[in-house]
Coordinates of C-alpha atoms and ligand atoms in Angstrom, one line a residue:
X1 CA 8.5 -28.4 18.4
X2 CA 11.1 -25.9 17.1
X3 CA 10.5 -24.2 13.8
X4 CA 12.4 -26.0 11.0
X5 CA 14.6 -23.7 9.0
X6 CA 15.3 -24.6 5.3
X7 CA 18.8 -23.9 4.1
X8 CA 17.5 -21.7 1.2
X9 CA 14.4 -20.5 -0.6
X10 CA 14.4 -20.0 -4.4
X11 CA 11.7 -17.7 -5.8
X12 CA 11.1 -18.1 -9.5
X13 CA 10.3 -14.7 -11.0
X14 CA 11.9 -14.7 -14.5
X15 CA 8.8 -15.4 -16.6
X16 CA 7.3 -12.8 -18.8
X17 CA 3.6 -13.0 -17.8
X18 CA 2.3 -12.5 -21.3
X19 CA -1.3 -12.8 -20.3
X20 CA -1.0 -9.6 -18.1
X21 CA -0.6 -7.6 -21.4
X22 CA 1.4 -5.1 -19.5
X23 CA 4.6 -3.0 -19.8
X24 CA 5.1 -3.8 -16.2
X25 CA 6.6 -7.2 -15.4
X26 CA 3.9 -9.5 -13.9
X27 CA 5.7 -9.9 -10.6
X28 CA 5.8 -6.1 -10.1
X29 CA 2.0 -5.8 -10.2
X30 CA 0.7 -5.1 -6.8
X31 CA -2.0 -6.2 -4.4
X32 CA -2.4 -5.2 -0.8
X33 CA 0.2 -2.5 -1.3
X34 CA 2.9 -4.9 -2.1
X35 CA 4.3 -6.3 -5.4
X36 CA 3.6 -10.0 -6.2
X37 CA 7.3 -10.8 -5.8
X38 CA 7.2 -8.8 -2.5
X39 CA 4.6 -11.1 -1.2
X40 CA 6.7 -14.1 -2.2
X41 CA 9.7 -12.6 -0.4
X42 CA 7.8 -11.9 2.7
X43 CA 6.6 -15.5 3.0
X44 CA 10.1 -16.8 2.3
X45 CA 11.5 -14.6 5.0
X46 CA 8.9 -15.8 7.5
X47 CA 10.3 -19.3 7.2
X48 CA 13.7 -18.0 8.3
X49 CA 15.8 -19.5 5.5
X50 CA 19.5 -18.6 5.6
X51 CA 19.7 -17.8 1.9
X52 CA 17.1 -16.4 -0.4
X53 CA 17.6 -16.3 -4.2
X54 CA 15.3 -14.6 -6.7
X55 CA 15.5 -15.7 -10.3
X56 CA 15.0 -12.9 -12.8
X57 CA 15.2 -12.4 -16.6
X58 CA 12.3 -10.7 -18.1
X59 CA 12.7 -6.9 -17.5
X60 CA 15.6 -7.6 -15.2
X61 CA 16.4 -3.9 -15.1
X62 CA 13.1 -3.3 -13.2
X63 CA 12.7 -6.5 -11.2
X64 CA 16.3 -6.9 -9.8
X65 CA 16.5 -3.3 -8.3
X66 CA 13.0 -3.8 -6.8
X67 CA 14.0 -7.1 -5.1
X68 CA 17.1 -5.5 -3.8
X69 CA 15.2 -2.5 -2.5
X70 CA 12.7 -4.6 -0.5
X71 CA 15.3 -7.2 0.6
X72 CA 18.9 -6.1 0.3
X73 CA 20.2 -9.5 1.4
X74 CA 18.3 -11.4 -1.4
X75 CA 20.6 -12.9 -4.0
X76 CA 19.7 -12.1 -7.6
X77 CA 20.1 -15.0 -10.0
X78 CA 20.0 -14.5 -13.7
X79 CA 18.3 -17.0 -15.9
X80 CA 19.8 -17.6 -19.3
X81 CA 18.0 -18.2 -22.6
X82 CA 17.1 -21.8 -21.7
X83 CA 13.4 -21.6 -20.8
X84 CA 11.4 -23.3 -18.1
X85 CA 11.0 -23.5 -14.4
X86 CA 13.6 -26.3 -14.2
X87 CA 16.3 -24.1 -15.8
X88 CA 15.2 -21.2 -13.6
X89 CA 15.7 -23.3 -10.5
X90 CA 19.2 -24.4 -11.7
X91 CA 20.1 -20.7 -12.1
X92 CA 18.7 -20.0 -8.6
X93 CA 20.9 -22.8 -7.2
X94 CA 24.0 -21.4 -8.9
X95 CA 24.1 -18.3 -6.7
X96 CA 23.8 -20.4 -3.5
X97 CA 26.9 -21.8 -1.7
X98 CA 28.1 -24.9 -3.6
X99 CA 28.3 -26.9 -0.4
X100 CA 24.8 -26.2 0.7
X101 CA 23.0 -29.2 2.3
X102 CA 19.5 -29.9 3.6
X103 CA 16.2 -28.5 2.4
X104 CA 15.6 -26.0 -0.3
X105 CA 12.2 -24.5 -0.9
X106 CA 11.1 -23.4 -4.4
X107 CA 8.2 -20.9 -4.7
X108 CA 6.8 -18.8 -7.4
X109 CA 6.8 -15.0 -7.8
X110 CA 3.2 -14.9 -8.9
X111 CA 1.5 -16.8 -6.0
X112 CA 0.9 -13.9 -3.5
X113 CA -1.5 -15.5 -1.0
X114 CA 0.9 -18.2 0.0
X115 CA 1.8 -17.6 3.7
X116 CA 5.0 -18.1 5.6
X117 CA 3.0 -20.5 7.9
X118 CA 2.4 -22.8 5.0
X119 CA 6.1 -22.8 4.1
X120 CA 6.9 -23.7 7.7
X121 CA 4.3 -26.5 7.6
X122 CA 5.7 -27.7 4.3
X123 CA 9.3 -27.7 5.6
X124 CA 8.2 -29.6 8.8
X125 CA 6.4 -32.2 6.9
X126 CA 9.2 -32.6 4.4
X127 CA 11.8 -33.1 7.0
X128 CA 9.7 -35.4 9.3
X129 CA 8.7 -37.8 6.5
X130 CA 12.3 -38.0 5.2
X131 CA 11.1 -37.3 1.6
X132 CA 13.6 -36.1 -1.0
X133 CA 10.8 -34.0 -2.6
X134 CA 7.5 -32.7 -1.2
X135 CA 5.2 -30.8 -3.5
X136 CA 2.3 -28.6 -2.3
X137 CA -0.9 -29.7 -4.0
X138 CA -4.6 -28.8 -4.0
X139 CA -7.8 -30.5 -5.1
X140 CA -9.7 -28.4 -7.6
X141 CA -13.1 -29.0 -9.1
X142 CA -11.8 -27.4 -12.3
X143 CA -8.1 -28.1 -12.5
X144 CA -7.7 -25.7 -15.4
X145 CA -4.2 -25.7 -17.0
X146 CA -2.3 -26.6 -13.8
X147 CA 0.1 -29.5 -13.8
X148 CA -1.5 -32.7 -12.6
X149 CA -0.3 -34.9 -9.8
X150 CA 0.0 -38.5 -11.0
X151 CA -0.2 -41.0 -8.1
X152 CA 0.5 -44.8 -8.4
X153 CA -1.7 -47.7 -7.3
X154 CA -0.7 -47.3 -3.6
X155 CA -1.4 -43.6 -3.7
X156 CA 2.2 -42.3 -3.5
X157 CA 3.2 -39.5 -5.9
X158 CA 4.8 -40.8 -9.1
X159 CA 5.3 -37.7 -11.2
X160 CA 3.7 -34.4 -12.4
X161 CA 2.4 -34.1 -15.9
X162 CA 2.0 -30.6 -17.5
X163 CA -1.5 -29.9 -18.9
X164 CA -0.1 -29.4 -22.4
X165 CA 1.6 -32.8 -22.2
X166 CA -1.3 -34.7 -20.5
X167 CA -3.4 -37.4 -21.9
X168 CA -7.2 -37.1 -21.6
X169 CA -7.1 -39.5 -18.7
X170 CA -4.4 -37.4 -16.9
X171 CA -6.4 -34.2 -17.6
X172 CA -9.2 -35.7 -15.6
X173 CA -7.0 -35.7 -12.4
X174 CA -8.2 -33.0 -10.0
X175 CA -5.1 -32.9 -7.8
X176 CA -2.9 -30.1 -9.1
X177 CA 0.7 -28.9 -8.6
X178 CA 0.9 -25.5 -6.9
X179 CA 4.4 -25.0 -8.1
X180 CA 5.6 -24.8 -4.4
X181 CA 8.1 -27.5 -3.3
X182 CA 10.6 -28.6 -0.7
X183 CA 13.6 -30.5 -2.0
X184 CA 16.7 -32.2 -0.6
X185 CA 19.2 -30.0 -2.3
X186 CA 21.5 -32.8 -3.4
X187 CA 18.6 -34.7 -5.0
X188 CA 17.4 -31.5 -6.7
X189 CA 20.8 -30.8 -8.3
X190 CA 21.2 -34.4 -9.4
X191 CA 17.8 -34.6 -11.0
X192 CA 17.9 -31.2 -12.7
X193 CA 21.0 -32.3 -14.5
X194 CA 18.9 -35.0 -16.1
X195 CA 15.9 -32.9 -17.1
X196 CA 15.5 -32.4 -20.9
X197 CA 13.4 -30.0 -23.0
X198 CA 11.7 -32.8 -24.7
X199 CA 8.1 -31.7 -24.1
X200 CA 5.2 -29.8 -25.7
X201 CA 6.7 -26.4 -24.7
X202 CA 10.4 -27.2 -25.4
X203 CA 11.1 -26.0 -21.8
X204 CA 13.2 -27.5 -19.0
X205 CA 10.4 -28.3 -16.5
X206 CA 11.1 -28.3 -12.8
X207 CA 8.1 -30.7 -12.5
X208 CA 10.2 -33.5 -14.2
X209 CA 12.4 -33.6 -11.1
X210 CA 9.7 -35.6 -9.2
X211 CA 9.5 -38.4 -11.7
X212 CA 13.3 -38.6 -12.0
X213 CA 13.8 -38.6 -8.2
X214 CA 11.1 -41.3 -7.8
X215 CA 12.7 -43.5 -10.6
X216 CA 16.0 -43.2 -8.7
X217 CA 14.3 -44.7 -5.7
X218 CA 13.8 -41.5 -3.7
X219 CA 10.7 -40.8 -1.7
X220 CA 8.4 -38.2 -3.2
X221 CA 5.4 -36.9 -1.2
X222 CA 2.6 -34.3 -1.4
X223 CA 1.5 -31.7 1.1
X224 CA -2.2 -31.2 0.3
X225 CA -3.4 -27.7 1.1
X226 CA -7.1 -27.1 1.9
X227 CA -6.9 -23.3 1.4
X228 CA -7.0 -23.1 -2.4
X229 CA -6.3 -19.3 -2.4
X230 CA -2.8 -19.9 -1.2
X231 CA -1.9 -21.9 -4.3
X232 CA -3.6 -19.7 -6.9
X233 CA -1.1 -18.1 -9.3
X234 CA -1.8 -14.8 -11.0
X235 CA -1.7 -15.0 -14.8
X236 CA -4.0 -12.1 -15.9
X237 CA -5.6 -9.0 -14.5
X238 CA -8.9 -10.7 -13.7
X239 CA -7.0 -13.0 -11.3
X240 CA -5.1 -9.9 -10.0
X241 CA -8.3 -8.3 -8.9
X242 CA -9.8 -11.6 -7.6
X243 CA -6.7 -12.3 -5.4
X244 CA -6.5 -8.6 -4.4
X245 CA -10.0 -8.7 -3.1
X246 CA -9.4 -12.0 -1.2
X247 CA -6.2 -10.6 0.3
X248 CA -8.2 -7.6 1.5
X249 CA -10.9 -9.7 2.9
X250 CA -8.3 -11.6 4.9
X251 CA -6.7 -8.3 6.2
X252 CA -10.1 -7.0 7.3
X253 CA -10.9 -10.2 9.1
X254 CA -7.5 -10.3 10.7
X255 CA -7.9 -6.8 12.1
X256 CA -11.6 -7.4 13.2
X257 CA -10.3 -10.3 15.2
X258 CA -7.7 -8.0 16.7
X259 CA -10.4 -5.6 18.0
X260 CA -11.0 -3.2 15.1
X261 CA -14.6 -2.4 14.1
X262 CA -14.9 -2.3 10.4
X263 CA -18.5 -1.2 9.5
X264 CA -18.3 -2.2 5.9
X265 CA -15.4 -4.6 5.0
X266 CA -16.5 -4.6 1.4
X267 CA -15.7 -1.0 0.9
X268 CA -12.7 -0.9 3.2
X269 CA -9.2 -1.5 1.8
X270 CA -6.3 -2.3 4.1
X271 CA -2.8 -2.8 2.9
X272 CA -0.7 -5.6 4.4
X273 CA 1.7 -3.2 6.1
X274 CA -1.0 -1.2 8.0
X275 CA -1.4 -1.6 11.7
X276 CA -4.2 -0.7 14.2
X277 CA -4.7 -0.3 17.9
X278 CA -7.7 -1.7 19.8
X279 CA -11.1 -0.3 19.3
X280 CA -10.3 1.6 16.2
X281 CA -13.5 2.2 14.1
X282 CA -13.3 2.2 10.3
X283 CA -16.3 3.7 8.5
X284 CA -17.2 2.8 4.9
X285 CA -15.3 3.8 1.8
X286 CA -11.9 4.0 3.6
X287 CA -8.4 2.9 2.3
X288 CA -5.5 2.5 4.7
X289 CA -2.5 2.2 2.5
X290 CA 1.2 1.5 3.0
X291 CA 2.8 1.4 6.4
X292 CA 0.0 3.5 8.1
X293 CA -0.3 3.2 11.8
X294 CA -3.7 4.0 13.5
X295 CA -3.8 4.4 17.3
X296 CA -6.3 2.9 19.7
X297 CA -9.9 4.3 19.6
X298 CA -9.3 6.5 16.5
X299 CA -12.3 6.8 14.2
X300 CA -11.4 6.8 10.5
X301 CA -13.9 7.4 7.7
X302 CA -16.2 7.5 6.1
X303 CA -14.3 8.0 2.8
X304 CA -10.8 8.5 4.0
X305 CA -7.6 7.6 2.3
X306 CA -4.5 7.4 4.5
X307 CA -1.2 6.5 2.9
X308 CA 1.9 5.9 5.1
X309 CA 0.2 8.1 7.7
X310 CA 0.3 7.9 11.5
X311 CA -2.9 8.6 13.4
X312 CA -2.7 9.0 17.2
X313 CA -5.0 7.5 19.8
X314 CA -8.5 8.9 19.9
X315 CA -8.1 11.0 16.8
X316 CA -10.9 11.4 14.3
X317 CA -10.4 11.6 10.5
X318 CA -13.4 12.1 8.3
X319 CA -13.7 12.4 4.5
X320 CA -10.0 13.2 4.1
X321 CA -6.9 12.3 2.2
X322 CA -3.5 12.1 3.9
X323 CA -0.1 11.1 2.5
X324 CA 3.0 10.7 4.6
X325 CA 1.4 12.7 7.4
X326 CA 1.2 12.5 11.2
X327 CA -2.0 13.2 13.0
X328 CA -1.6 13.6 16.8
X329 CA -3.6 12.0 19.5
X330 CA -7.1 13.3 19.9
X331 CA -6.7 15.5 16.9
X332 CA -9.5 16.1 14.4
X333 CA -9.2 16.1 10.6
X334 CA -11.9 16.7 8.0
X335 CA -14.4 16.7 6.4
X336 CA -12.8 17.5 3.1
X337 CA -9.1 18.0 4.1
X338 CA -6.0 17.2 2.1
X339 CA -2.9 16.5 4.0
X340 CA 0.2 16.3 1.9
X341 CA 3.6 14.9 2.9
X342 CA 5.3 16.5 5.9
X343 CA 2.1 17.5 7.6
X344 CA 2.3 17.0 11.4
X345 CA -0.7 17.9 13.4
X346 CA -0.2 18.0 17.1
X347 CA -2.2 16.4 19.8
X348 CA -5.7 17.8 20.0
X349 CA -5.2 20.0 17.0
X350 CA -7.6 20.5 14.1
X351 CA -7.4 20.6 10.3
X352 CA -10.9 21.3 9.1
X353 CA -13.0 21.6 6.0
X354 CA -11.4 22.5 2.6
X355 CA -7.9 22.8 4.1
X356 CA -4.8 21.7 2.3
X357 CA -1.5 21.3 4.2
X358 CA 2.0 20.5 3.1
X359 CA 5.2 20.3 5.1
X360 CA 3.4 22.0 7.9
X361 CA 4.1 21.4 11.6
X362 CA 0.9 22.4 13.5
X363 CA 1.4 22.5 17.2
X364 CA -0.6 20.8 20.0
X365 CA -4.1 22.2 20.2
X366 CA -3.6 24.5 17.2
X367 CA -6.4 24.9 14.8
X368 CA -6.6 25.4 11.0
X369 CA -10.4 25.0 10.8
X370 CA -11.6 26.3 7.4
X371 CA -10.7 26.9 3.8
X372 CA -6.9 27.4 4.1
X373 CA -3.8 26.5 2.2
X374 CA -1.0 25.9 4.7
X375 CA 2.3 25.1 3.1
X376 CA 5.8 25.2 4.6
X377 CA 4.6 26.4 7.9
X378 CA 5.4 26.0 11.6
X379 CA 2.4 26.9 13.8
X380 CA 2.8 27.0 17.5
X381 CA 0.7 25.5 20.2
X382 CA -2.9 26.7 20.6
X383 CA -2.6 29.1 17.6
X384 CA -5.8 29.7 15.6
X385 CA -5.7 30.3 11.8
X386 CA -8.8 32.1 10.6
X387 CA -11.0 30.9 7.8
X388 CA -9.6 31.5 4.3
X389 CA -6.1 32.2 5.3
X390 CA -3.4 31.5 2.6
X391 CA 0.2 30.7 3.4
X392 CA 1.7 32.2 0.3
X393 CA 4.8 30.0 0.3
X394 CA 5.9 30.3 -3.3
X395 CA 7.1 33.4 -5.1
X396 CA 7.3 31.7 -8.4
X397 CA 11.0 30.9 -7.9
X398 CA 11.6 29.7 -4.4
X399 CA 9.6 28.3 -1.5
X400 CA 9.6 30.1 1.8
X401 CA 8.6 29.3 5.4
X402 CA 6.0 30.9 7.6
X403 CA 6.1 30.8 11.3
X404 CA 3.1 31.5 13.5
X405 CA 3.9 31.6 17.2
X406 CA 2.1 29.8 20.1
X407 CA -1.3 31.1 21.1
X408 CA -1.3 33.6 18.2
X409 CA -4.5 34.4 16.2
X410 CA -4.5 35.0 12.5
X411 CA -7.7 36.7 11.3
X412 CA -9.8 35.4 8.5
X413 CA -8.8 35.8 4.9
X414 CA -5.2 36.8 5.6
X415 CA -2.4 36.1 3.3
X416 CA 0.9 35.4 5.0
X417 CA 3.7 36.0 2.4
X418 CA 6.7 33.8 3.1
X419 CA 9.3 34.0 4.4
X420 CA 7.6 35.7 7.3
X421 CA 7.2 35.2 11.0
X422 CA 4.5 36.0 13.5
X423 CA 5.7 35.8 17.1
X424 CA 4.1 34.1 20.1
X425 CA 1.0 35.8 21.4
X426 CA 0.4 38.1 18.4
X427 CA -2.7 39.0 16.4
X428 CA -3.2 39.5 12.7
X429 CA -6.3 41.5 11.6
X430 CA -8.7 39.8 9.3
X431 CA -8.0 40.4 5.6
X432 CA -4.4 41.4 6.1
X433 CA -1.5 40.7 3.7
X434 CA 1.4 40.1 6.0
X435 CA 4.9 40.6 4.5
X436 CA 6.9 41.7 7.6
X437 CA 7.5 40.3 11.0
X438 CA 4.9 40.7 13.8
X439 CA 6.2 40.9 17.4
X440 CA 4.9 39.4 20.6
X441 CA 1.7 41.0 21.7
X442 CA 1.3 43.1 18.6
X443 CA -1.7 43.4 16.3
X444 CA -0.7 43.6 12.7
X445 CA -3.2 45.3 10.3
X446 CA -2.2 45.3 6.7
X447 CA -5.1 46.3 4.5
X448 CA -6.8 49.5 3.3
X449 CA -8.8 51.5 5.8
X450 CA -12.6 51.5 5.6
X451 CA -14.1 54.7 4.1
X452 CA -17.9 55.4 4.2
X453 CA -19.3 57.8 1.6
X454 CA -22.5 59.5 2.8
X455 CA -25.6 59.5 0.6
X456 CA -23.9 57.6 -2.1
X457 CA -27.0 55.5 -2.7
X458 CA -29.2 58.5 -2.9
X459 CA -26.9 60.0 -5.6
X460 CA -26.1 56.9 -7.6
X461 CA -29.0 54.6 -7.0
X462 CA -31.9 56.9 -6.6
X463 CA -35.3 55.3 -6.9
X464 CA -34.1 51.7 -6.3
X465 CA -35.4 49.5 -3.5
X466 CA -32.0 50.0 -1.8
X467 CA -32.7 53.8 -1.9
X468 CA -36.1 53.2 -0.4
X469 CA -34.7 51.0 2.3
X470 CA -32.1 53.6 3.2
X471 CA -34.7 56.3 3.4
X472 CA -36.8 54.1 5.7
X473 CA -33.8 53.5 7.9
X474 CA -32.8 57.2 7.8
X475 CA -29.8 58.1 5.7
X476 CA -26.6 58.3 7.8
X477 CA -24.2 61.2 8.1
X478 CA -20.5 60.9 8.9
X479 CA -20.1 60.7 12.6
X480 CA -23.7 59.5 13.1
X481 CA -22.7 55.8 12.9
X482 CA -20.3 54.1 15.3
X483 CA -18.3 53.1 12.2
X484 CA -17.6 56.7 11.1
X485 CA -15.3 57.1 8.3
X486 CA -12.3 55.4 9.8
X487 CA -11.5 51.8 10.5
X488 CA -12.2 51.6 14.2
X489 CA -12.7 47.9 14.6
X490 CA -9.1 46.5 14.5
X491 CA -7.4 49.7 15.7
X492 CA -9.5 50.2 18.8
Ligands
LIG501 C1 3.9 -24.1 -13.4 C2 4.1 -25.6 -13.3 C3 2.7 -26.3 -13.2 C4 2.0 -25.7 -12.0 C5 1.9 -24.2 -12.1 C6 1.3 -23.6 -10.8 C7 6.1 -26.2 -14.5 C8 6.7 -26.7 -15.7 N1 4.8 -26.1 -14.4 O1 3.2 -23.9 -14.6 O2 2.9 -27.7 -13.0 O3 0.7 -26.3 -11.9 O4 3.2 -23.6 -12.3 O5 1.1 -22.3 -10.9 O6 6.8 -25.8 -13.6 N2 9.5 -18.9 -14.4 C9 10.8 -18.6 -14.5 N3 11.5 -18.9 -15.6 C10 10.9 -19.5 -16.7 C11 9.6 -19.9 -16.6 C12 8.8 -19.5 -15.5 O7 11.3 -18.0 -13.6 O8 11.6 -19.8 -17.6 C13 8.7 -18.5 -13.2 C14 7.6 -17.4 -13.6 O9 8.1 -16.1 -13.4 C15 6.5 -17.8 -12.6 C16 6.7 -19.3 -12.3 O10 8.0 -19.6 -12.7 O11 6.7 -17.1 -11.3 C17 5.7 -20.1 -13.0 O12 5.8 -19.9 -14.4 P1 4.6 -20.1 -15.3 O13 5.0 -19.9 -16.7 O14 3.4 -19.3 -14.9 O15 4.3 -21.7 -15.1 P2 2.9 -22.4 -15.3 O16 2.7 -22.6 -16.8 O17 1.8 -21.7 -14.6
LIG502 CA1 1.6 -19.6 -13.6

């Protein structure tokens, strides 16, 4: 069977979301790395509708640009002062072509677990039964304040009654309105024109369309959904966390089924846009955020946060944080590493403990193993950066770049003052402060020479345990030690 395509999807996202108690509009709150309205848009796009309209009003200045950013083709519909889901739907229809025919889906901006698959099934059922309206419903033990589905004696859907307008008898109904529907667009337009605001909330209810269509002799049916999570709307932050956790559980399960080992799903957070190759292992306490990509057989964790970061096959990342970074195949990162945007570690390279990198291209097989700040750097293949090296990239006014050539070796505790460049195949002596260029094959030494002062302990620390130890070892004279009075080590 081919996939049915509705003519349009309308997403209602104009409400205020008072119960969130937030300066951020409800539909812009996020779970799984995506806004609530973003989830609604993703599901709508999966059903392949030709037109998508998103109805906005509350904090339009924030919601409309967000919608356009994630889906430039989405039509923004402005709801006027008339309140209610019915009015919102009318406004959503207004921006669609006037001669539109066929099926229009209406969904909510605050029901994030609804899937595209469900919308496809809804559209298929709606079109195959020839109904004018099909509403997605669920059976709940506690139907809370959802609208109730009123069926007639022969079991067909008669109307929806809102909780606030329901009689005690109607409140006892356990089949609820999810707020997701398929409509024949002509019937929808016609019925909406007849909806009034004569109800407990003084709003124009979309739910009234069902009773009106039914009274006009149209067929109204229900699409009962077993998966209750998909119909759950978010009204407050308790539900935000609840649905966020469920979405995460679903993401972990999906990836485990795709061949990813997740040692502790309960402490692993995977955003909806992350992707993984086969045989990846994720250890506890790990968050894979944004559009991160993790290659086959990589080991991530414990306690790693990756945001919009690409990790190559067979790489290993432990106890680290990486943002907008690229970690090459077979590379190793951590423990305790901080990779900031623009970090690109080559294949087989290493970023080790207590190393911070930013805008740093580190070549294949190059190593920055210990205690280093490496900002605005280009490091060639196979280079080695000694422990404690600082790339001094900022002079207080401007940022400069440091280049370290291929196979070069920077001794420990060096400061490379940018802009500066060290050629391929060069050495920098430990403890140097490098301010000028170093050529191929040269050793740069940029620090004070060592000076040994004979009998200093005897003169200045006489009688101490140190003095005793020196006497026992035999006090040295200049020339009697291999070190002498000059720096022989690096200059040899
Ligand atoms: C609505 C349904 C109810 C259903 C429930 C499912 C109506 C009258 N009631 O109630 O039967 O059980 O959803 O979650 O439809 N919105 C607008 N403009 C408005 C009002 C709301 O765009 O003027 C949008 C909101 O942004 C939200 C959605 O419509 O995305 C639902 O609004 P909400 O106020 O939460 O409706 P409920 O009272 O939950
Ligand atoms: Ca709601």
